[in-house]
Short mmCIF file of C-alpha atoms in Angstrom, two decimals:
data_model
loop_
_atom_site.label_atom_id
_atom_site.label_comp_id
_atom_site.label_asym_id
_atom_site.label_seq_id
_atom_site.Cartn_x
_atom_site.Cartn_y
_atom_site.Cartn_z
CA MET K 910 41.53 -65.32 15.92
CA ARG K 911 38.82 -67.78 15.11
CA ILE K 912 36.21 -69.10 17.37
CA GLY K 913 34.50 -72.30 16.48
CA ARG K 914 30.92 -72.74 15.64
CA ARG K 915 29.97 -73.15 19.23
CA GLY K 916 31.44 -69.76 20.15
CA GLY K 917 29.14 -68.03 17.74
CA ILE K 918 31.65 -65.67 16.08
CA ASN K 919 32.80 -67.18 12.88
CA ASN K 920 32.83 -64.79 9.96
CA LEU K 921 33.02 -61.33 11.45
CA ASN K 922 33.62 -58.37 9.17
CA PHE K 923 34.77 -55.23 10.97
CA THR K 924 35.02 -52.93 7.93
CA LYS K 925 32.40 -50.13 7.77
CA LYS K 926 29.90 -50.29 5.01
CA ARG K 927 29.72 -46.99 3.11
CA ARG K 928 26.33 -45.40 2.81
CA LYS K 929 25.33 -44.16 -0.60
CA ILE K 930 24.43 -40.47 -0.78
CA ASP K 931 20.91 -39.97 -2.05
CA TYR K 932 21.34 -36.96 -4.32
CA ASN K 933 17.62 -36.89 -5.12
CA LYS K 934 16.79 -36.28 -1.46
CA ILE K 935 19.41 -33.52 -1.20
CA LYS K 936 18.07 -31.88 -4.36
CA TYR K 937 14.51 -32.09 -2.99
CA ILE K 938 15.53 -30.49 0.35
CA ILE K 939 17.45 -27.65 -1.36
CA THR K 940 14.49 -26.96 -3.68
CA TRP K 941 12.12 -26.97 -0.72
CA ILE K 942 14.30 -24.52 1.25
CA GLY K 943 14.57 -22.27 -1.83
CA GLU K 944 10.80 -22.21 -2.29
CA ILE K 945 10.26 -21.30 1.37
CA ALA K 946 12.83 -18.48 1.08
CA ILE K 947 11.04 -17.08 -2.00
CA VAL K 948 7.63 -17.20 -0.29
CA VAL K 949 9.01 -15.45 2.83
CA PHE K 950 10.67 -12.78 0.66
CA LEU K 951 7.48 -12.14 -1.35
CA ALA K 952 5.40 -11.97 1.84
CA TYR K 953 7.87 -9.43 3.26
CA VAL K 954 7.71 -7.29 0.08
CA ILE K 955 3.89 -7.41 0.03
CA VAL K 956 3.62 -6.40 3.69
CA ILE K 957 6.23 -3.64 3.44
CA PHE K 958 4.97 -2.05 0.23
CA PHE K 959 1.30 -2.99 -0.06
CA GLY K 960 0.21 -4.15 3.35
CA MET K 961 0.37 -1.01 5.44
CA ARG K 962 -3.03 -0.64 7.06
CA THR K 963 -4.78 2.38 8.47
CA SER K 964 -8.26 3.25 9.66
CA VAL K 965 -10.44 6.02 8.28
CA ILE K 966 -11.22 8.69 10.86
CA GLY K 967 -14.31 10.78 10.17
CA ASN K 968 -16.64 10.94 7.20
CA SER K 969 -14.82 13.36 4.91
CA MET K 970 -14.52 10.64 2.23
CA SER K 971 -18.06 9.24 2.39
CA GLU K 972 -19.69 7.68 0.36
CA THR K 973 -16.40 6.16 -0.86
CA LEU K 974 -15.02 5.50 2.64
CA SER K 975 -16.67 5.76 6.04
CA ASP K 976 -15.48 6.33 9.58
CA GLY K 977 -13.83 3.16 10.89
CA ASP K 978 -13.15 1.54 7.50
CA ASN K 979 -9.80 -0.26 7.36
CA ILE K 980 -7.77 0.25 4.21
CA LEU K 981 -4.48 -0.97 2.77
CA ILE K 982 -1.96 1.56 1.49
CA ASP K 983 0.30 0.98 -1.51
CA ARG K 984 3.50 2.74 -0.41
CA PHE K 985 5.48 1.67 -3.47
CA ILE K 986 3.48 3.00 -6.43
CA TYR K 987 4.51 6.66 -6.02
CA LYS K 988 8.17 5.69 -6.13
CA LEU K 989 7.51 4.65 -9.74
CA LYS K 990 5.04 7.33 -10.82
CA ASP K 991 3.36 10.48 -9.57
CA PRO K 992 -0.13 10.69 -8.11
CA LYS K 993 -2.76 11.52 -10.71
CA GLN K 994 -6.13 13.23 -10.62
CA GLY K 995 -8.71 10.94 -9.05
CA ASP K 996 -6.25 8.94 -6.90
CA ILE K 997 -7.16 8.55 -3.23
CA VAL K 998 -3.98 9.41 -1.33
CA VAL K 999 -2.91 8.96 2.28
CA PHE K 1000 -0.72 11.73 3.69
CA LYS K 1001 0.54 13.45 6.81
CA PRO K 1002 -0.73 17.06 6.91
CA ASN K 1003 2.28 19.36 6.59
CA GLY K 1004 4.48 16.32 7.21
CA SER K 1005 3.58 16.23 10.90
CA LEU K 1006 4.55 12.82 12.31
CA LYS K 1007 2.26 13.34 15.31
CA SER K 1008 -0.93 13.84 13.31
CA ASN K 1009 -3.24 11.11 12.01
CA TYR K 1010 -3.13 10.04 8.39
CA ASN K 1011 -5.45 12.04 6.16
CA ILE K 1012 -7.19 10.38 3.25
CA LYS K 1013 -8.38 12.55 0.35
CA ARG K 1014 -8.87 12.51 -3.41
CA VAL K 1015 -6.39 14.24 -5.72
CA ILE K 1016 -8.18 16.96 -7.67
CA ALA K 1017 -5.23 18.76 -9.28
CA VAL K 1018 -1.57 17.96 -9.87
CA PRO K 1019 1.63 20.06 -10.06
CA GLY K 1020 1.34 23.04 -12.39
CA ASP K 1021 -2.48 23.00 -12.46
CA LYS K 1022 -4.63 26.03 -11.62
CA VAL K 1023 -7.55 25.38 -9.26
CA GLN K 1024 -10.52 27.54 -8.39
CA ILE K 1025 -13.94 26.89 -6.91
CA VAL K 1026 -16.68 29.03 -8.46
CA ASP K 1027 -20.34 28.76 -7.45
CA GLY K 1028 -19.74 25.39 -5.78
CA VAL K 1029 -18.00 23.88 -8.82
CA VAL K 1030 -14.29 22.92 -8.95
CA TYR K 1031 -12.41 24.24 -11.96
CA VAL K 1032 -9.00 22.92 -12.94
CA ASN K 1033 -7.19 24.87 -15.64
CA ASP K 1034 -10.39 26.86 -16.30
CA SER K 1035 -12.56 23.78 -16.93
CA PRO K 1036 -15.00 22.15 -14.50
CA ILE K 1037 -13.62 18.76 -13.53
CA GLU K 1038 -15.44 15.52 -14.26
CA GLU K 1039 -15.88 13.83 -10.91
CA GLU K 1040 -15.38 10.07 -10.56
CA VAL K 1041 -17.94 10.03 -7.76
CA GLU K 1042 -21.14 11.90 -7.08
CA VAL K 1043 -20.42 14.94 -4.91
CA GLU K 1044 -22.39 17.87 -3.52
CA GLU K 1045 -21.98 21.43 -4.65
CA ILE K 1046 -19.33 23.07 -2.48
CA GLU K 1047 -20.74 25.60 -0.01
CA ASP K 1048 -17.40 27.04 1.18
CA ALA K 1049 -14.66 27.59 -1.39
CA ALA K 1050 -12.35 29.06 1.32
CA LEU K 1051 -8.81 29.56 -0.07
CA ALA K 1052 -9.88 28.23 -3.49
CA GLU K 1053 -12.24 31.15 -3.99
CA GLU K 1054 -9.20 32.77 -5.57
CA GLU K 1055 -7.28 30.85 -8.24
CA ILE K 1056 -4.50 28.66 -6.81
CA THR K 1057 -1.51 27.64 -8.94
CA LEU K 1058 0.15 24.47 -7.72
CA GLY K 1059 3.93 24.26 -7.34
CA GLU K 1060 6.11 21.58 -8.94
CA ASP K 1061 5.51 19.01 -6.19
CA GLU K 1062 2.11 20.13 -4.86
CA TYR K 1063 -1.27 18.43 -5.04
CA PHE K 1064 -4.72 19.87 -4.38
CA VAL K 1065 -6.89 17.36 -2.51
CA LEU K 1066 -10.55 17.30 -1.48
CA GLY K 1067 -12.69 14.91 0.51
CA ASP K 1068 -15.56 13.29 -1.40
CA ASN K 1069 -17.93 14.61 1.27
CA ARG K 1070 -17.16 18.14 0.13
CA ASN K 1071 -19.11 20.03 2.77
CA ASN K 1072 -17.75 18.00 5.65
CA SER K 1073 -14.06 17.83 4.84
CA GLU K 1074 -10.94 19.64 5.99
CA ASP K 1075 -8.79 19.62 2.87
CA SER K 1076 -6.68 21.80 0.55
CA ARG K 1077 -9.24 24.60 0.75
CA TYR K 1078 -8.09 25.33 4.29
CA ALA K 1079 -4.74 26.57 5.60
CA SER K 1080 -4.52 23.70 8.11
CA ILE K 1081 -4.03 21.31 5.16
CA GLY K 1082 -3.29 23.47 2.13
CA ASN K 1083 -1.59 22.08 -0.95
CA VAL K 1084 -0.05 18.69 -0.19
CA SER K 1085 3.63 18.22 -0.97
CA LYS K 1086 4.54 14.91 -2.60
CA GLU K 1087 7.07 14.20 0.15
CA TYR K 1088 4.22 14.08 2.69
CA ILE K 1089 2.20 11.54 0.69
CA VAL K 1090 2.57 8.11 2.30
CA GLY K 1091 0.93 6.20 -0.54
CA LYS K 1092 -2.22 5.36 -2.42
CA ALA K 1093 -5.29 3.93 -0.71
CA TRP K 1094 -5.98 0.88 -2.86
CA PHE K 1095 -8.10 -1.66 -0.99
CA CYS K 1096 -10.72 -1.59 1.76
CA ILE K 1097 -10.40 -4.68 3.98
CA ALA K 1098 -13.12 -3.98 6.56
CA PRO K 1099 -15.98 -3.87 7.26
CA PHE K 1100 -17.13 -6.82 5.17
CA SER K 1101 -19.81 -4.74 3.40
CA ASN K 1102 -17.19 -2.35 1.99
CA ILE K 1103 -14.46 -4.84 1.03
CA GLY K 1104 -13.04 -4.09 -2.39
CA LYS K 1105 -10.58 -2.15 -4.51
CA LEU K 1106 -10.77 1.64 -4.26
#
């Protein structure tokens, strides 16, 4: 059917024009989605393993940490290696899920012998070299007698030695590795204390 010039429809083409697929755009979108997925995955890993936050309660770790400081806990590191002397660990006393996290410094590791004599901490019969300045200990408590640590036990003390409930006392005792949540690795607040531990 043809309609003359006056009718206005002269050369109609009813076949659909095929659109060309722009492979560059598809490649760009797939790359963009992949990058977002990687960022989300890395953020998840960082939060799960390194981003657990807790607050310090009390002054048993002063001058290193003070009451109310907010710290991040690395929960992954002790899956790869064991805590070592000098590490600041976060743990649940006796594995109690109802108690607050405790934060103390590792003084001795499995197999070590610990004793406090005249206010000085001895590990394997030698006075330990402290990473921080600490007071002479006034109360040796359980560590007045030599303590030999078991194969998964750690002896921990607060840096504020005369104001700390730690491995010297039965309420804490030697800390089993299974009760250690992770390593305190970064203070995020207050602003004046921000930094790596």
